XYZ file of C-alpha atoms in Angstrom:
431
model
C 93.534 107.004 101.265
C 96.226 104.650 99.974
C 98.402 107.547 98.830
C 98.042 109.296 102.186
C 98.852 106.059 104.018
C 101.984 105.677 101.909
C 103.042 109.234 102.777
C 102.432 108.572 106.470
C 104.757 105.566 106.389
C 107.532 106.960 104.177
C 107.471 110.766 104.442
C 108.966 111.169 107.905
C 110.689 114.569 107.637
C 107.611 116.752 107.359
C 108.100 120.478 106.631
C 104.803 121.396 108.324
C 102.215 119.846 110.610
C 99.679 119.258 107.832
C 101.896 116.378 106.590
C 102.557 114.909 110.033
C 101.547 111.286 110.797
C 98.731 112.424 113.122
C 97.206 114.700 110.486
C 97.642 112.138 107.707
C 95.931 109.547 109.890
C 92.895 111.822 110.216
C 92.855 112.466 106.480
C 93.007 108.727 105.771
C 89.975 108.178 108.009
C 88.140 111.013 106.267
C 88.843 109.544 102.813
C 87.651 106.095 103.904
C 84.478 107.621 105.358
C 83.794 109.394 102.072
C 84.378 106.111 100.220
C 81.899 104.386 102.544
C 79.392 107.164 101.882
C 79.878 106.718 98.108
C 79.178 102.985 98.431
C 75.898 103.690 100.213
C 74.872 106.267 97.618
C 75.728 103.854 94.820
C 73.472 101.191 96.345
C 70.606 103.664 96.481
C 71.046 105.105 92.973
C 68.451 102.778 91.495
C 66.050 103.470 94.360
C 65.427 101.749 97.691
C 62.547 99.285 97.563
C 60.140 99.333 100.470
C 60.729 95.660 101.228
C 61.593 94.023 104.543
C 65.021 92.524 103.874
C 66.096 95.372 101.582
C 65.350 97.962 104.244
C 67.126 95.890 106.915
C 70.300 95.795 104.787
C 70.083 99.521 104.055
C 69.651 100.176 107.786
C 72.927 98.453 108.588
C 74.761 100.022 105.633
C 73.755 103.574 106.504
C 74.474 102.935 110.201
C 78.025 102.015 109.137
C 78.362 105.352 107.333
C 77.225 107.189 110.454
C 79.718 105.227 112.581
C 82.775 106.004 110.395
C 81.904 109.703 110.311
C 81.577 109.671 114.095
C 85.126 108.248 114.291
C 86.344 110.955 111.915
C 84.731 113.655 114.044
C 86.325 112.200 117.183
C 89.775 112.128 115.521
C 89.396 115.706 114.292
C 88.674 116.954 117.810
C 91.818 115.467 119.352
C 94.750 117.728 120.246
C 96.843 118.938 118.491
C 94.973 117.987 115.293
C 92.013 120.098 116.374
C 94.036 123.302 116.056
C 94.975 122.529 112.441
C 91.624 121.245 111.121
C 89.164 123.806 109.710
C 86.135 124.288 111.931
C 83.772 123.566 109.031
C 85.429 120.175 108.403
C 84.842 118.818 111.903
C 81.302 120.192 111.995
C 80.450 118.635 108.636
C 81.736 115.277 109.884
C 79.479 115.630 112.927
C 76.508 116.598 110.750
C 76.991 113.607 108.461
C 77.303 111.269 111.425
C 73.992 112.506 112.887
C 72.271 112.566 109.498
C 73.133 108.973 108.583
C 72.312 107.700 112.054
C 68.913 109.341 111.650
C 68.434 107.609 108.303
C 69.234 104.247 109.903
C 66.503 104.742 112.499
C 64.095 105.959 109.805
C 64.667 102.845 107.665
C 64.095 100.393 110.511
C 61.026 102.361 111.619
C 59.673 101.963 108.073
C 60.277 98.199 108.322
C 58.330 97.974 111.589
C 55.491 100.319 110.651
C 54.838 99.331 107.042
C 55.432 95.562 107.052
C 53.261 93.242 109.067
C 54.005 89.545 109.315
C 51.953 87.735 106.682
C 50.998 84.007 106.756
C 53.331 83.201 103.873
C 56.351 85.061 105.267
C 59.399 83.260 106.656
C 59.208 84.114 110.362
C 62.606 82.609 111.171
C 64.434 84.626 108.508
C 62.744 87.878 109.527
C 63.483 87.190 113.203
C 67.139 86.468 112.380
C 67.486 89.608 110.226
C 65.857 91.845 112.828
C 67.773 90.396 115.773
C 71.083 91.148 113.987
C 70.236 94.833 114.108
C 70.421 95.089 117.900
C 72.754 94.158 120.698
C 69.722 93.987 122.932
C 66.067 94.900 122.560
C 64.214 97.021 125.141
C 63.228 95.253 128.338
C 60.048 93.272 128.025
C 60.251 92.878 124.253
C 61.175 89.821 122.193
C 62.053 90.009 118.518
C 59.618 87.322 117.453
C 56.904 88.815 119.643
C 57.491 92.203 118.091
C 57.102 90.728 114.616
C 53.825 89.024 115.542
C 52.294 91.771 117.703
C 51.053 94.784 115.735
C 51.018 97.065 118.791
C 54.610 96.245 119.789
C 55.797 96.743 116.199
C 54.164 100.148 116.165
C 55.626 101.118 119.555
C 59.162 100.149 118.553
C 58.770 101.790 115.147
C 57.675 105.081 116.712
C 60.595 104.896 119.157
C 62.976 104.692 116.186
C 61.200 107.614 114.499
C 61.570 109.755 117.635
C 65.290 108.978 117.733
C 65.609 109.762 114.016
C 63.954 113.134 114.563
C 66.360 113.891 117.432
C 69.364 113.151 115.207
C 67.907 115.227 112.354
C 67.353 118.195 114.655
C 70.890 117.891 116.018
C 72.306 117.881 112.481
C 70.335 121.026 111.614
C 71.439 122.700 114.860
C 75.148 121.990 114.249
C 74.801 123.157 110.663
C 73.399 126.458 111.888
C 76.427 126.985 114.150
C 78.891 127.129 111.256
C 78.680 130.116 108.928
C 80.230 128.321 105.953
C 77.925 125.321 106.216
C 74.917 127.531 106.872
C 75.439 129.167 103.486
C 75.525 125.852 101.556
C 71.960 125.682 100.242
C 72.030 122.091 99.000
C 73.169 120.866 102.428
C 70.335 122.730 104.115
C 67.839 121.297 101.627
C 68.960 117.692 102.182
C 68.887 117.968 105.975
C 65.509 119.747 106.000
C 63.903 117.282 103.590
C 65.048 114.280 105.634
C 63.789 115.909 108.823
C 60.349 116.640 107.337
C 60.046 113.083 106.026
C 60.640 111.641 109.489
C 58.170 114.084 111.041
C 55.532 113.120 108.478
C 56.114 109.428 109.131
C 55.784 109.983 112.860
C 52.583 112.022 112.433
C 51.007 109.162 110.474
C 51.599 106.764 113.379
C 50.521 109.096 116.183
C 47.541 108.233 118.395
C 46.072 109.733 121.605
C 47.450 107.097 123.998
C 51.103 107.371 122.910
C 52.190 108.846 126.230
C 51.203 105.597 127.953
C 53.517 103.412 125.876
C 56.822 105.260 125.408
C 59.909 103.059 125.034
C 63.543 103.849 124.249
C 64.750 102.794 120.799
C 67.824 100.534 120.938
C 71.036 101.395 119.110
C 71.531 99.868 115.673
C 74.567 97.698 115.001
C 76.425 98.895 111.875
C 77.208 96.223 109.325
C 78.275 96.201 105.693
C 78.650 93.665 102.926
C 80.955 95.909 100.902
C 84.605 95.966 101.908
C 86.721 99.050 101.383
C 90.487 98.684 101.221
C 93.210 101.256 100.826
C 95.211 100.889 97.625
C 98.876 101.854 97.818
C 100.221 103.783 94.807
C 101.647 101.551 92.076
C 104.559 103.626 90.832
C 105.642 101.088 88.221
C 102.278 101.317 86.457
C 102.225 105.105 86.214
C 104.253 106.798 83.511
C 105.402 110.223 84.617
C 107.708 112.853 83.215
C 109.975 114.953 85.373
C 108.611 118.493 85.202
C 112.188 119.811 85.619
C 113.165 118.054 82.389
C 112.562 121.191 80.303
C 115.211 123.081 82.277
C 117.922 120.937 80.750
C 120.580 118.567 82.128
C 121.040 118.853 85.872
C 124.841 118.863 85.579
C 124.671 122.139 83.641
C 121.506 123.872 84.810
C 121.927 123.451 88.534
C 121.335 126.035 91.236
C 125.087 126.301 91.769
C 125.525 128.165 88.480
C 124.035 131.487 87.533
C 122.988 132.030 83.934
C 122.061 135.076 81.926
C 118.642 135.328 80.396
C 118.486 133.726 76.929
C 119.416 136.175 74.197
C 118.697 135.803 70.507
C 121.513 135.775 67.953
C 120.531 136.289 64.314
C 123.008 134.584 61.998
C 123.764 134.994 58.329
C 125.550 132.215 56.414
C 128.877 133.283 54.983
C 129.942 131.066 52.082
C 128.410 128.026 53.786
C 130.268 128.585 57.073
C 129.119 129.653 60.499
C 132.375 131.010 61.869
C 132.381 128.804 64.951
C 132.372 125.169 65.954
C 130.515 123.246 68.638
C 131.632 120.961 71.414
C 130.352 119.222 74.512
C 127.292 117.102 75.158
C 123.888 118.463 76.070
C 123.623 121.399 75.629
C 126.323 122.184 73.056
C 128.815 124.967 73.621
C 130.209 127.513 71.177
C 133.853 126.762 70.468
C 136.582 128.335 68.331
C 134.606 131.465 67.502
C 136.000 133.565 64.655
C 136.114 137.117 66.086
C 135.379 138.701 62.713
C 132.427 136.495 61.712
C 128.846 137.711 61.614
C 127.932 135.587 64.642
C 130.509 137.390 66.796
C 129.257 140.717 65.471
C 125.714 139.715 66.415
C 126.800 139.133 70.033
C 127.787 135.475 70.150
C 130.586 134.761 72.617
C 133.081 131.969 73.116
C 131.677 129.492 75.644
C 127.992 130.353 75.104
C 125.523 127.479 75.384
C 122.980 127.074 72.590
C 119.550 126.350 74.074
C 117.374 126.617 70.952
C 117.718 126.794 67.176
C 114.961 128.451 65.192
C 112.620 128.327 68.182
C 113.162 124.592 68.764
C 114.494 123.553 72.169
C 117.892 121.837 71.917
C 119.086 121.733 75.531
C 119.078 117.927 75.385
C 120.672 117.587 71.927
C 124.274 116.734 71.094
C 126.688 118.314 68.622
C 125.641 116.281 65.595
C 121.925 116.848 66.201
C 122.374 120.610 66.539
C 124.489 120.702 63.397
C 121.735 118.876 61.525
C 119.271 121.534 62.614
C 121.656 124.261 61.472
C 122.118 122.580 58.089
C 118.384 122.151 57.597
C 117.913 125.917 57.704
C 119.904 126.332 54.502
C 121.008 129.787 53.405
C 118.154 131.527 55.178
C 118.937 133.667 58.235
C 118.553 131.732 61.467
C 118.005 132.638 65.106
C 119.835 131.020 67.995
C 118.972 131.413 71.661
C 122.122 131.308 73.782
C 122.963 131.790 77.450
C 126.178 132.704 79.240
C 127.474 131.767 82.652
C 127.650 134.594 85.197
C 130.602 133.274 87.177
C 132.512 136.344 88.396
C 135.148 134.352 90.256
C 136.895 133.220 87.094
C 140.542 134.112 86.972
C 141.587 135.274 83.505
C 145.076 135.031 81.991
C 145.827 137.004 78.877
C 148.293 136.576 76.106
C 148.876 139.226 73.457
C 150.204 139.070 69.962
C 151.320 142.352 68.430
C 151.785 142.826 64.743
C 152.190 145.763 62.390
C 150.495 146.191 59.071
C 152.646 149.095 57.865
C 150.131 151.511 59.293
C 150.567 154.394 61.706
C 148.752 152.450 64.474
C 149.758 149.180 66.052
C 147.015 146.705 66.874
C 147.190 144.180 69.733
C 145.134 141.037 69.654
C 144.464 139.786 73.187
C 143.634 136.099 73.251
C 142.114 135.316 76.600
C 142.174 131.786 77.931
C 141.578 130.264 81.280
C 143.835 127.726 82.917
C 141.533 126.168 85.525
C 144.325 124.105 87.051
C 146.175 127.261 88.128
C 143.372 129.363 89.516
C 144.292 130.847 92.857
C 141.126 131.059 94.909
C 142.672 133.536 97.346
C 143.476 136.132 94.708
C 140.974 138.590 93.433
C 139.877 138.195 89.849
C 141.379 140.925 87.645
C 139.037 143.331 85.984
C 138.010 142.451 82.461
C 139.477 144.663 79.776
C 137.037 146.831 77.859
C 136.195 145.986 74.287
C 137.938 149.077 72.960
C 140.805 150.637 74.853
C 142.297 153.815 73.373
C 145.539 155.262 74.657
C 145.466 158.873 75.832
C 149.204 159.675 75.823
C 149.842 159.446 72.114
C 146.857 159.240 69.799
C 149.018 158.353 66.775
C 150.411 155.314 68.589
C 147.214 154.371 70.342
C 146.399 150.651 70.348
C 142.968 149.078 70.066
C 142.441 145.965 72.114
C 140.057 143.273 71.067
C 139.047 141.123 74.022
C 137.827 137.644 73.300
C 135.620 135.907 75.946
C 137.158 133.145 77.975
C 135.721 129.678 78.430
C 132.774 129.419 80.786
C 133.509 128.327 84.308
C 132.164 124.950 85.174
C 132.647 123.547 81.674
C 134.995 120.724 80.801
C 138.674 121.545 81.143
C 140.618 122.414 77.995
C 144.076 120.984 78.187
C 145.230 122.787 75.047
C 144.498 126.446 74.491
C 143.306 126.799 70.958
C 143.057 129.942 68.917
C 139.928 130.409 66.797
C 141.880 129.389 63.701
C 143.436 126.080 64.841
C 142.272 122.770 63.438
C 139.369 121.064 65.149
C 139.882 118.275 67.654
C 138.059 114.965 67.506
C 135.458 116.078 70.067
C 134.137 118.950 67.986
C 133.038 119.526 64.442
C 132.831 122.587 62.254
C 129.936 123.297 59.967
């Protein structure tokens, strides 16, 4: 109830009606009614003694349970809450209200029928306890006179039993109207057993001249000695973990960027070197990739983000921590899980270096780099060059083009364009 009350006060922009203040108010009342019901059941766990003052207290306690469920039923039948509350919920609230009101009348009837005023009893205390149950007694009756007169006690007790039976029958009738509740066997058993108990009690008190002395049982005032308070959530005392934490840092893994599915790269150590360096924070990014190393051959690309090493998540690890994991593997083959950014709006600028090796063919090495400061958003991104491009005019002079991936869009800007073979800067390290 405290959590729902907190939502009612703070969660104002509700996406649907089930979180609206009116609905939350009904749910708070329902939770408090269930708490009140639990208190009553807890009191009766050890058994209810058939003793005057004990039964008087139980009468008021159970009358309080019936009252709060009546308020819940009234709130559930108000528009527009009524249209959004399941039919079985409102009917169950009505059934519980009638059932506990019936129990209240049964308990006080037991007090009147089973306990006669004895010479050693405290008449003043019994009169005070009994008078607190009613706003007013039936006309012609006095509380003290009822306690002293056996006939009046019996008449008032039977009046309470008749009212209890009426409430029990109403609860059974309402339960039969709802298909879901009708199929709950334990509910039917509880209602039927309570009804039969009241009927048996009434049959034990019945005599031939009852029709001459019928009186109307007064309503019972609900009262409780057990307070129930809503407890607001104490956020400082609850340790929670963000369930989006496993996705990685928000600055990288946000909905604004599209990523490929993780792919596995199997690496082989080559003379103690990896063939690439790492940079960035969390997660680390592949940097200065040697195009002829085994990692590049296995599918690793410049700008890829490493998300796991050897099956261990490293989206929140820095460069040094990832390098430690890579070193700990030793000379054994290792598996990296990497992802690439799917930003198609990146503008690519190419530079080529042509050199001859005294062979019939001339090879061109295309070093692609991206200058983010000069991207023209209005121009269309040029098509990426294929990995191998063979000339068709002259096969003997055909050139093969090796296309290196550019830096991933959205990463930190690189002021200097470095080839894979330049020395490392202070922000990266090579293993």
